[in-house]
Amino acid sequence: MQHLDPDRLVLLALSEDQQHSDESEHLAGCAGCRYDLESLREVSEIGAQTQDLRDLPPPPEHLWRAIEAEIAPAAASPGGSAAVTDLAAHRGRAHRRRSRWLAPVLAAAAAAVLAVAGTVVFDRLAGRTGGEQVLARATLAPLETVPAAAGGDVRVLADGQMRVDVRGLPLTTGFHEVWLIDPDDLTKMVAIGNLSGQPDVVLPVPVGTDLNRYRLVDVSDEPHDGDATHSGRSLLRGTLTS
Amino acid sequence: MSSDDELAERLRDGDEKALRTAYDRHGAAVLYLAQRLLGNRADAEDVTQLTFVAAWTGRDTFDPGRGTMLGWLLGIARRKAVDRLRSAARDDRLTETVRAQTAPADETESPERIVDRLVVADELGRLPDEQRRTLELAFYDDLTHPQIAAVTGLPLGTVKSHIRRGMANLRRRWEVDGAAFGSRSVGPSRAL
């Protein structure tokens, strides 16, 4: 007998018809038809169980706000009161967000990022050719009080240099400084260097800097006050991803 | 409605609005899966949050050629939920309780089965209207082809071809995105 007709297979899968004896005989000897019938049976079984999934309630807005706050810590501060970013307040919120069980999950995620970074390094050592090897990159977005046209891109290259391109930064009487911040503890940061008024600079990342931890790139406006710590006036931020 | 390809492109470019679109489109399914696996709303929301944050961080790893955005997100959510159950087991030494949760007595409610139902439900929603309507009548109302023809006023031949094509679409999607499929033996397949 010939292979089962597609319409026949569907009828059998939906249990709308019984198998004829010649069909049963063919199915017993034909793996292809048997496989098609099994697949269609399973699909119809699954399909019959989908009724309560067709109109799921929309996911809550507060959950989206939590996601948004994590992917762009800089854009998270509600109200947008001032250009001043309160680092301590950020830290408090970051800590509250994390629950006890999260730690191992985050550790696993960090391990995954490390694994990716490791692959990139390995590829480079293995002599893969190509242009510049980018270990990590970030897109810098303006904070709320900074003109929306401001922005930038950051690339961490395999040789440990960080290429920073910025545009549209507000004028300053001081200077623009680049930082790598730990988004889980916003008081922890590494000063990378200043932009010296250039739209495109290459800055060395200190050897040994953990980019999985210090992954939040921050460009701040620093006054000439002799204080080497962050002024609290962040202009652009973005998170490094490998 | 932008395609997965376009959404992936925007995600890769670091467009947060693309993640928002993905959340609007698939957040409900991710939350549903997490809630079914974890059994409570608070943990389910935490896992949903982790899933979308991980999707953002790992947005370069989504390949529209290998599956849909929904399939990718559900895969992440499933791993996050399992991690959550495991770490809960370690922390609280509630292994027995957790085992009871992860191995439900009802076979139809395995994590794989829930993922399968979510992707098939999603595909059903994407089918052309008449294909979808005829399949709904067959699946939910258990109507036969002639009954569907009578209810819809469509010729029997048309009902047949809608159902055959609709089933083929669901099957294709399930084979691409379904969780259980990978464990099945891959056999020869004829196009319907």
GROMACS .gro file of C-alpha atoms in nm:
model
  434
    1MET     CA    1   0.000   0.000   0.000
    2GLN     CA    2   0.105   0.360  -0.061
    3HIS     CA    3   0.197   0.603   0.216
    4LEU     CA    4  -0.096   0.741   0.410
    5ASP     CA    5  -0.259   1.048   0.259
    6PRO     CA    6  -0.189   1.368   0.460
    7ASP     CA    7  -0.560   1.429   0.514
    8ARG     CA    8  -0.597   1.071   0.638
    9LEU     CA    9  -0.309   1.118   0.884
   10VAL     CA   10  -0.478   1.428   1.025
   11LEU     CA   11  -0.811   1.248   1.065
   12LEU     CA   12  -0.640   0.959   1.244
   13ALA     CA   13  -0.438   1.198   1.460
   14LEU     CA   14  -0.755   1.378   1.566
   15SER     CA   15  -0.914   1.037   1.638
   16GLU     CA   16  -1.189   1.130   1.401
   17ASP     CA   17  -1.157   0.802   1.213
   18GLN     CA   18  -1.043   0.451   1.299
   19GLN     CA   19  -0.749   0.296   1.119
   20HIS     CA   20  -0.843   0.055   0.845
   21SER     CA   21  -0.665  -0.276   0.857
   22ASP     CA   22  -0.454  -0.200   0.548
   23GLU     CA   23  -0.352   0.129   0.709
   24SER     CA   24  -0.250  -0.044   1.030
   25GLU     CA   25  -0.049  -0.286   0.825
   26HIS     CA   26   0.127  -0.009   0.639
   27LEU     CA   27   0.196   0.186   0.959
   28ALA     CA   28   0.351  -0.121   1.118
   29GLY     CA   29   0.605  -0.135   0.838
   30CYS     CA   30   0.659   0.232   0.755
   31ALA     CA   31   0.859   0.438   1.003
   32GLY     CA   32   0.795   0.762   0.812
   33CYS     CA   33   0.416   0.741   0.828
   34ARG     CA   34   0.431   0.619   1.187
   35TYR     CA   35   0.647   0.914   1.283
   36ASP     CA   36   0.419   1.163   1.108
   37LEU     CA   37   0.113   1.017   1.276
   38GLU     CA   38   0.277   1.024   1.619
   39SER     CA   39   0.386   1.385   1.574
   40LEU     CA   40   0.040   1.494   1.459
   41ARG     CA   41  -0.123   1.306   1.747
   42GLU     CA   42   0.100   1.482   1.993
   43VAL     CA   43   0.034   1.821   1.832
   44SER     CA   44  -0.341   1.765   1.849
   45GLU     CA   45  -0.311   1.656   2.212
   46ILE     CA   46  -0.109   1.966   2.299
   47GLY     CA   47  -0.342   2.181   2.090
   48ALA     CA   48  -0.644   2.059   2.286
   49GLN     CA   49  -0.472   2.175   2.606
   50THR     CA   50  -0.412   2.531   2.493
   51GLN     CA   51  -0.754   2.682   2.555
   52ASP     CA   52  -0.666   2.847   2.886
   53LEU     CA   53  -0.338   2.983   2.746
   54ARG     CA   54  -0.486   3.181   2.462
   55ASP     CA   55  -0.577   3.488   2.662
   56LEU     CA   56  -0.326   3.511   2.943
   57PRO     CA   57  -0.351   3.831   3.147
   58PRO     CA   58  -0.090   4.087   3.045
   59PRO     CA   59   0.224   4.080   3.261
   60PRO     CA   60   0.225   4.344   3.534
   61GLU     CA   61   0.373   4.686   3.477
   62HIS     CA   62   0.563   4.690   3.808
   63LEU     CA   63   0.755   4.385   3.688
   64TRP     CA   64   0.858   4.569   3.373
   65ARG     CA   65   0.977   4.863   3.583
   66ALA     CA   66   1.193   4.625   3.786
   67ILE     CA   67   1.340   4.481   3.465
   68GLU     CA   68   1.398   4.827   3.324
   69ALA     CA   69   1.571   4.935   3.643
   70GLU     CA   70   1.811   4.643   3.617
   71ILE     CA   71   1.903   4.677   3.255
   72ALA     CA   72   1.960   5.052   3.276
   73PRO     CA   73   2.038   5.152   3.634
   74ALA     CA   74   2.100   5.507   3.520
   75ALA     CA   75   1.755   5.550   3.373
   76ALA     CA   76   1.583   5.402   3.674
   77SER     CA   77   1.560   5.697   3.908
   78PRO     CA   78   1.198   5.806   3.902
   79GLY     CA   79   1.098   6.168   3.900
   80GLY     CA   80   1.418   6.288   3.743
   81SER     CA   81   1.467   6.562   4.001
   82ALA     CA   82   1.818   6.670   3.911
   83ALA     CA   83   2.127   6.587   3.716
   84VAL     CA   84   2.279   6.471   4.039
   85THR     CA   85   2.269   6.096   4.064
   86ASP     CA   86   2.246   5.985   4.420
   87LEU     CA   87   2.484   5.691   4.425
   88ALA     CA   88   2.392   5.590   4.779
   89ALA     CA   89   2.023   5.579   4.693
   90HIS     CA   90   2.100   5.362   4.393
   91ARG     CA   91   2.295   5.128   4.612
   92GLY     CA   92   2.009   5.096   4.858
   93ARG     CA   93   1.768   5.010   4.584
   94ALA     CA   94   2.003   4.763   4.424
   95HIS     CA   95   2.039   4.580   4.753
   96ARG     CA   96   1.670   4.566   4.821
   97ARG     CA   97   1.607   4.422   4.481
   98ARG     CA   98   1.824   4.121   4.541
   99SER     CA   99   1.680   3.845   4.747
  100ARG     CA  100   1.876   3.575   4.922
  101TRP     CA  101   1.827   3.307   4.665
  102LEU     CA  102   1.945   3.527   4.385
  103ALA     CA  103   2.313   3.507   4.474
  104PRO     CA  104   2.386   3.162   4.329
  105VAL     CA  105   2.187   3.246   4.018
  106LEU     CA  106   2.388   3.564   3.969
  107ALA     CA  107   2.706   3.371   4.030
  108ALA     CA  108   2.602   3.129   3.759
  109ALA     CA  109   2.524   3.416   3.525
  110ALA     CA  110   2.865   3.570   3.597
  111ALA     CA  111   3.025   3.235   3.526
  112ALA     CA  112   2.845   3.226   3.194
  113VAL     CA  113   2.974   3.572   3.106
  114LEU     CA  114   3.323   3.464   3.208
  115ALA     CA  115   3.290   3.160   2.990
  116VAL     CA  116   3.200   3.379   2.694
  117ALA     CA  117   3.487   3.617   2.767
  118GLY     CA  118   3.714   3.316   2.801
  119THR     CA  119   3.611   3.196   2.459
  120VAL     CA  120   3.691   3.532   2.307
  121VAL     CA  121   4.034   3.537   2.471
  122PHE     CA  122   4.098   3.182   2.362
  123ASP     CA  123   4.002   3.264   2.006
  124ARG     CA  124   4.244   3.550   2.007
  125LEU     CA  125   4.526   3.337   2.144
  126ALA     CA  126   4.443   3.071   1.892
  127GLY     CA  127   4.550   3.321   1.633
  128ARG     CA  128   4.218   3.409   1.479
  129THR     CA  129   4.270   3.698   1.248
  130GLY     CA  130   4.040   3.989   1.194
  131GLY     CA  131   4.006   4.352   1.289
  132GLU     CA  132   4.010   4.471   1.644
  133GLN     CA  133   3.903   4.205   1.890
  134VAL     CA  134   3.625   4.341   2.107
  135LEU     CA  135   3.593   4.176   2.448
  136ALA     CA  136   3.296   4.379   2.563
  137ARG     CA  137   3.088   4.667   2.446
  138ALA     CA  138   2.835   4.912   2.584
  139THR     CA  139   2.599   5.169   2.442
  140LEU     CA  140   2.596   5.483   2.652
  141ALA     CA  141   2.260   5.649   2.707
  142PRO     CA  142   2.201   5.994   2.853
  143LEU     CA  143   2.057   6.034   3.201
  144GLU     CA  144   1.724   6.209   3.224
  145THR     CA  145   1.854   6.562   3.262
  146VAL     CA  146   2.109   6.532   2.984
  147PRO     CA  147   2.001   6.626   2.630
  148ALA     CA  148   1.859   6.317   2.460
  149ALA     CA  149   2.097   6.360   2.167
  150ALA     CA  150   2.390   6.282   2.396
  151GLY     CA  151   2.522   5.930   2.388
  152GLY     CA  152   2.816   5.713   2.310
  153ASP     CA  153   2.970   5.375   2.253
  154VAL     CA  154   3.235   5.191   2.446
  155ARG     CA  155   3.443   4.901   2.330
  156VAL     CA  156   3.688   4.713   2.547
  157LEU     CA  157   3.951   4.569   2.317
  158ALA     CA  158   4.147   4.253   2.367
  159ASP     CA  159   4.463   4.449   2.441
  160GLY     CA  160   4.301   4.603   2.748
  161GLN     CA  161   4.233   4.938   2.585
  162MET     CA  162   3.891   5.096   2.611
  163ARG     CA  163   3.772   5.296   2.313
  164VAL     CA  164   3.517   5.559   2.411
  165ASP     CA  165   3.315   5.752   2.153
  166VAL     CA  166   3.083   6.018   2.287
  167ARG     CA  167   2.861   6.279   2.130
  168GLY     CA  168   2.641   6.563   2.244
  169LEU     CA  169   2.780   6.598   2.594
  170PRO     CA  170   2.682   6.923   2.768
  171LEU     CA  171   2.960   7.177   2.802
  172THR     CA  172   3.142   7.174   3.132
  173THR     CA  173   3.366   7.412   3.323
  174GLY     CA  174   3.537   7.102   3.459
  175PHE     CA  175   3.605   6.779   3.268
  176HIS     CA  176   3.439   6.451   3.170
  177GLU     CA  177   3.558   6.142   3.349
  178VAL     CA  178   3.502   5.775   3.258
  179TRP     CA  179   3.432   5.520   3.532
  180LEU     CA  180   3.360   5.150   3.557
  181ILE     CA  181   3.108   5.093   3.834
  182ASP     CA  182   2.984   4.780   4.009
  183PRO     CA  183   2.606   4.800   3.948
  184ASP     CA  184   2.545   4.583   4.252
  185ASP     CA  185   2.728   4.826   4.478
  186LEU     CA  186   2.735   5.169   4.323
  187THR     CA  187   2.995   5.301   4.567
  188LYS     CA  188   3.253   5.064   4.413
  189MET     CA  189   3.412   5.202   4.099
  190VAL     CA  190   3.731   5.230   3.901
  191ALA     CA  191   3.839   5.562   3.747
  192ILE     CA  192   3.947   5.496   3.390
  193GLY     CA  193   4.045   5.842   3.269
  194ASN     CA  194   3.911   6.165   3.127
  195LEU     CA  195   3.786   6.251   2.783
  196SER     CA  196   3.990   6.571   2.755
  197GLY     CA  197   3.730   6.726   2.529
  198GLN     CA  198   3.781   6.467   2.256
  199PRO     CA  199   3.486   6.282   2.102
  200ASP     CA  200   3.693   5.965   2.061
  201VAL     CA  201   3.955   5.854   2.309
  202VAL     CA  202   4.135   5.532   2.393
  203LEU     CA  203   4.195   5.475   2.763
  204PRO     CA  204   4.380   5.185   2.930
  205VAL     CA  205   4.173   4.968   3.162
  206PRO     CA  206   4.383   4.882   3.469
  207VAL     CA  207   4.512   4.526   3.438
  208GLY     CA  208   4.313   4.287   3.657
  209THR     CA  209   3.988   4.485   3.647
  210ASP     CA  210   3.695   4.243   3.670
  211LEU     CA  211   3.470   4.354   3.385
  212ASN     CA  212   3.198   4.116   3.497
  213ARG     CA  213   3.174   4.308   3.821
  214TYR     CA  214   3.263   4.661   3.707
  215ARG     CA  215   3.041   4.648   3.404
  216LEU     CA  216   2.851   4.975   3.432
  217VAL     CA  217   3.027   5.240   3.224
  218ASP     CA  218   2.965   5.590   3.355
  219VAL     CA  219   3.070   5.928   3.215
  220SER     CA  220   3.053   6.205   3.474
  221ASP     CA  221   3.097   6.579   3.487
  222GLU     CA  222   3.379   6.654   3.731
  223PRO     CA  223   3.457   6.999   3.866
  224HIS     CA  224   3.819   7.112   3.910
  225ASP     CA  225   3.792   7.081   4.287
  226GLY     CA  226   4.082   6.851   4.355
  227ASP     CA  227   3.846   6.580   4.476
  228ALA     CA  228   3.934   6.257   4.296
  229THR     CA  229   3.605   6.084   4.385
  230HIS     CA  230   3.298   6.075   4.163
  231SER     CA  231   3.114   6.408   4.165
  232GLY     CA  232   2.777   6.235   4.160
  233ARG     CA  233   2.689   6.412   3.836
  234SER     CA  234   2.658   6.125   3.591
  235LEU     CA  235   2.586   6.219   3.230
  236LEU     CA  236   2.592   5.890   3.038
  237ARG     CA  237   2.568   5.528   3.138
  238GLY     CA  238   2.565   5.188   2.974
  239THR     CA  239   2.633   4.827   3.070
  240LEU     CA  240   2.917   4.626   2.920
  241THR     CA  241   2.818   4.300   2.757
  242SER     CA  242   3.047   4.048   2.598
  243MET     CA  243   0.378   4.373   1.430
  244SER     CA  244   0.749   4.339   1.379
  245SER     CA  245   0.895   3.998   1.314
  246ASP     CA  246   1.132   3.813   1.545
  247ASP     CA  247   1.415   3.896   1.304
  248GLU     CA  248   1.348   4.265   1.328
  249LEU     CA  249   1.303   4.248   1.705
  250ALA     CA  250   1.630   4.056   1.740
  251GLU     CA  251   1.806   4.313   1.527
  252ARG     CA  252   1.678   4.597   1.746
  253LEU     CA  253   1.767   4.405   2.062
  254ARG     CA  254   2.120   4.346   1.940
  255ASP     CA  255   2.151   4.718   1.871
  256GLY     CA  256   2.077   4.779   2.238
  257ASP     CA  257   1.729   4.920   2.183
  258GLU     CA  258   1.547   4.889   2.515
  259LYS     CA  259   1.213   4.939   2.342
  260ALA     CA  260   1.270   4.607   2.169
  261LEU     CA  261   1.293   4.437   2.508
  262ARG     CA  262   0.973   4.613   2.607
  263THR     CA  263   0.807   4.477   2.293
  264ALA     CA  264   0.929   4.129   2.379
  265TYR     CA  265   0.793   4.174   2.732
  266ASP     CA  266   0.453   4.289   2.606
  267ARG     CA  267   0.439   4.002   2.362
  268HIS     CA  268   0.580   3.717   2.568
  269GLY     CA  269   0.592   3.832   2.932
  270ALA     CA  270   0.260   3.664   3.006
  271ALA     CA  271   0.382   3.327   2.879
  272VAL     CA  272   0.711   3.354   3.072
  273LEU     CA  273   0.523   3.445   3.390
  274TYR     CA  274   0.277   3.160   3.336
  275LEU     CA  275   0.558   2.906   3.293
  276ALA     CA  276   0.743   3.033   3.601
  277GLN     CA  277   0.428   3.026   3.809
  278ARG     CA  278   0.348   2.671   3.703
  279LEU     CA  279   0.701   2.555   3.780
  280LEU     CA  280   0.752   2.740   4.107
  281GLY     CA  281   0.404   2.737   4.246
  282ASN     CA  282   0.392   3.090   4.378
  283ARG     CA  283   0.352   3.433   4.233
  284ALA     CA  284   0.643   3.611   4.406
  285ASP     CA  285   0.903   3.360   4.289
  286ALA     CA  286   0.745   3.354   3.945
  287GLU     CA  287   0.778   3.731   3.914
  288ASP     CA  288   1.141   3.713   4.031
  289VAL     CA  289   1.219   3.449   3.770
  290THR     CA  290   1.039   3.649   3.501
  291GLN     CA  291   1.249   3.951   3.592
  292LEU     CA  292   1.569   3.741   3.581
  293THR     CA  293   1.464   3.600   3.246
  294PHE     CA  294   1.419   3.935   3.075
  295VAL     CA  295   1.733   4.079   3.232
  296ALA     CA  296   1.926   3.772   3.112
  297ALA     CA  297   1.767   3.809   2.769
  298TRP     CA  298   1.892   4.167   2.760
  299THR     CA  299   2.242   4.075   2.875
  300GLY     CA  300   2.258   3.780   2.639
  301ARG     CA  301   2.075   3.943   2.351
  302ASP     CA  302   2.363   3.862   2.114
  303THR     CA  303   2.298   3.492   2.165
  304PHE     CA  304   1.944   3.495   2.022
  305ASP     CA  305   1.949   3.349   1.673
  306PRO     CA  306   1.615   3.379   1.491
  307GLY     CA  307   1.736   3.105   1.259
  308ARG     CA  308   1.728   2.850   1.540
  309GLY     CA  309   1.394   2.927   1.700
  310THR     CA  310   1.150   3.199   1.785
  311MET     CA  311   1.189   3.470   2.045
  312LEU     CA  312   0.922   3.300   2.259
  313GLY     CA  313   1.102   2.966   2.245
  314TRP     CA  314   1.427   3.135   2.343
  315LEU     CA  315   1.270   3.323   2.635
  316LEU     CA  316   1.089   3.014   2.764
  317GLY     CA  317   1.418   2.823   2.751
  318ILE     CA  318   1.586   3.088   2.966
  319ALA     CA  319   1.289   3.099   3.205
  320ARG     CA  320   1.292   2.724   3.244
  321ARG     CA  321   1.661   2.719   3.336
  322LYS     CA  322   1.616   3.008   3.579
  323ALA     CA  323   1.321   2.835   3.745
  324VAL     CA  324   1.515   2.510   3.777
  325ASP     CA  325   1.813   2.699   3.925
  326ARG     CA  326   1.573   2.856   4.168
  327LEU     CA  327   1.431   2.522   4.275
  328ARG     CA  328   1.779   2.373   4.311
  329SER     CA  329   1.915   2.657   4.520
  330ALA     CA  330   1.602   2.645   4.733
  331ALA     CA  331   1.672   2.277   4.785
  332ARG     CA  332   2.030   2.348   4.888
  333ASP     CA  333   1.938   2.637   5.113
  334ASP     CA  334   1.649   2.486   5.291
  335ARG     CA  335   1.724   2.116   5.267
  336LEU     CA  336   1.375   2.070   5.140
  337THR     CA  337   1.485   1.828   4.876
  338GLU     CA  338   1.189   1.604   4.923
  339THR     CA  339   0.942   1.887   4.888
  340VAL     CA  340   1.118   2.018   4.582
  341ARG     CA  341   1.136   1.678   4.425
  342ALA     CA  342   0.762   1.657   4.470
  343GLN     CA  343   0.731   1.991   4.293
  344THR     CA  344   0.966   1.921   4.004
  345ALA     CA  345   0.825   1.579   3.929
  346PRO     CA  346   0.453   1.636   3.918
  347ALA     CA  347   0.243   1.325   3.930
  348ASP     CA  348   0.056   1.438   3.623
  349GLU     CA  349   0.273   1.375   3.320
  350THR     CA  350   0.097   1.643   3.117
  351GLU     CA  351   0.229   1.909   3.354
  352SER     CA  352   0.602   1.850   3.311
  353PRO     CA  353   0.799   2.170   3.236
  354GLU     CA  354   0.848   2.047   2.880
  355ARG     CA  355   0.478   1.997   2.836
  356ILE     CA  356   0.398   2.346   2.963
  357VAL     CA  357   0.651   2.495   2.720
  358ASP     CA  358   0.498   2.288   2.439
  359ARG     CA  359   0.152   2.415   2.523
  360LEU     CA  360   0.272   2.776   2.532
  361VAL     CA  361   0.446   2.761   2.193
  362VAL     CA  362   0.156   2.579   2.029
  363ALA     CA  363  -0.091   2.829   2.180
  364ASP     CA  364   0.123   3.111   2.044
  365GLU     CA  365   0.139   2.957   1.698
  366LEU     CA  366  -0.235   2.896   1.700
  367GLY     CA  367  -0.279   3.267   1.763
  368ARG     CA  368  -0.063   3.347   1.459
  369LEU     CA  369  -0.248   3.125   1.212
  370PRO     CA  370  -0.469   3.277   0.944
  371ASP     CA  371  -0.821   3.328   1.082
  372GLU     CA  372  -0.997   3.037   0.913
  373GLN     CA  373  -0.718   2.789   0.989
  374ARG     CA  374  -0.728   2.899   1.351
  375ARG     CA  375  -1.105   2.885   1.378
  376THR     CA  376  -1.135   2.536   1.231
  377LEU     CA  377  -0.861   2.405   1.459
  378GLU     CA  378  -1.023   2.562   1.764
  379LEU     CA  379  -1.346   2.384   1.680
  380ALA     CA  380  -1.159   2.055   1.639
  381PHE     CA  381  -0.943   2.093   1.953
  382TYR     CA  382  -1.169   2.264   2.201
  383ASP     CA  383  -1.515   2.159   2.088
  384ASP     CA  384  -1.408   1.819   1.961
  385LEU     CA  385  -1.603   1.866   1.639
  386THR     CA  386  -1.549   1.643   1.337
  387HIS     CA  387  -1.467   1.783   0.993
  388PRO     CA  388  -1.832   1.760   0.871
  389GLN     CA  389  -1.955   1.924   1.193
  390ILE     CA  390  -1.702   2.206   1.149
  391ALA     CA  391  -1.819   2.250   0.790
  392ALA     CA  392  -2.178   2.273   0.913
  393VAL     CA  393  -2.093   2.524   1.189
  394THR     CA  394  -1.877   2.749   0.976
  395GLY     CA  395  -2.058   2.714   0.647
  396LEU     CA  396  -1.729   2.631   0.475
  397PRO     CA  397  -1.717   2.350   0.217
  398LEU     CA  398  -1.587   2.022   0.363
  399GLY     CA  399  -1.283   2.028   0.133
  400THR     CA  400  -1.190   2.373   0.257
  401VAL     CA  401  -1.222   2.264   0.621
  402LYS     CA  402  -0.997   1.968   0.545
  403SER     CA  403  -0.728   2.179   0.390
  404HIS     CA  404  -0.743   2.443   0.665
  405ILE     CA  405  -0.701   2.176   0.929
  406ARG     CA  406  -0.425   1.997   0.742
  407ARG     CA  407  -0.231   2.320   0.688
  408GLY     CA  408  -0.300   2.445   1.038
  409MET     CA  409  -0.178   2.117   1.189
  410ALA     CA  410   0.133   2.131   0.969
  411ASN     CA  411   0.206   2.485   1.093
  412LEU     CA  412   0.161   2.388   1.457
  413ARG     CA  413   0.375   2.083   1.410
  414ARG     CA  414   0.656   2.279   1.246
  415ARG     CA  415   0.655   2.534   1.525
  416TRP     CA  416   0.645   2.265   1.791
  417GLU     CA  417   0.939   2.088   1.630
  418VAL     CA  418   1.137   2.413   1.629
  419ASP     CA  419   1.046   2.550   1.971
  420GLY     CA  420   0.887   2.270   2.169
  421ALA     CA  421   1.079   2.162   2.475
  422ALA     CA  422   0.994   1.795   2.453
  423PHE     CA  423   1.090   1.759   2.093
  424GLY     CA  424   1.467   1.749   2.144
  425SER     CA  425   1.437   1.432   2.347
  426ARG     CA  426   1.233   1.253   2.085
  427SER     CA  427   1.400   1.030   1.838
  428VAL     CA  428   1.430   1.210   1.510
  429GLY     CA  429   1.281   1.008   1.234
  430PRO     CA  430   1.215   1.067   0.868
  431SER     CA  431   0.945   1.318   0.804
  432ARG     CA  432   0.733   1.397   0.505
  433ALA     CA  433   0.601   1.743   0.446
  434LEU     CA  434   0.226   1.757   0.482
   0.00000   0.00000   0.00000
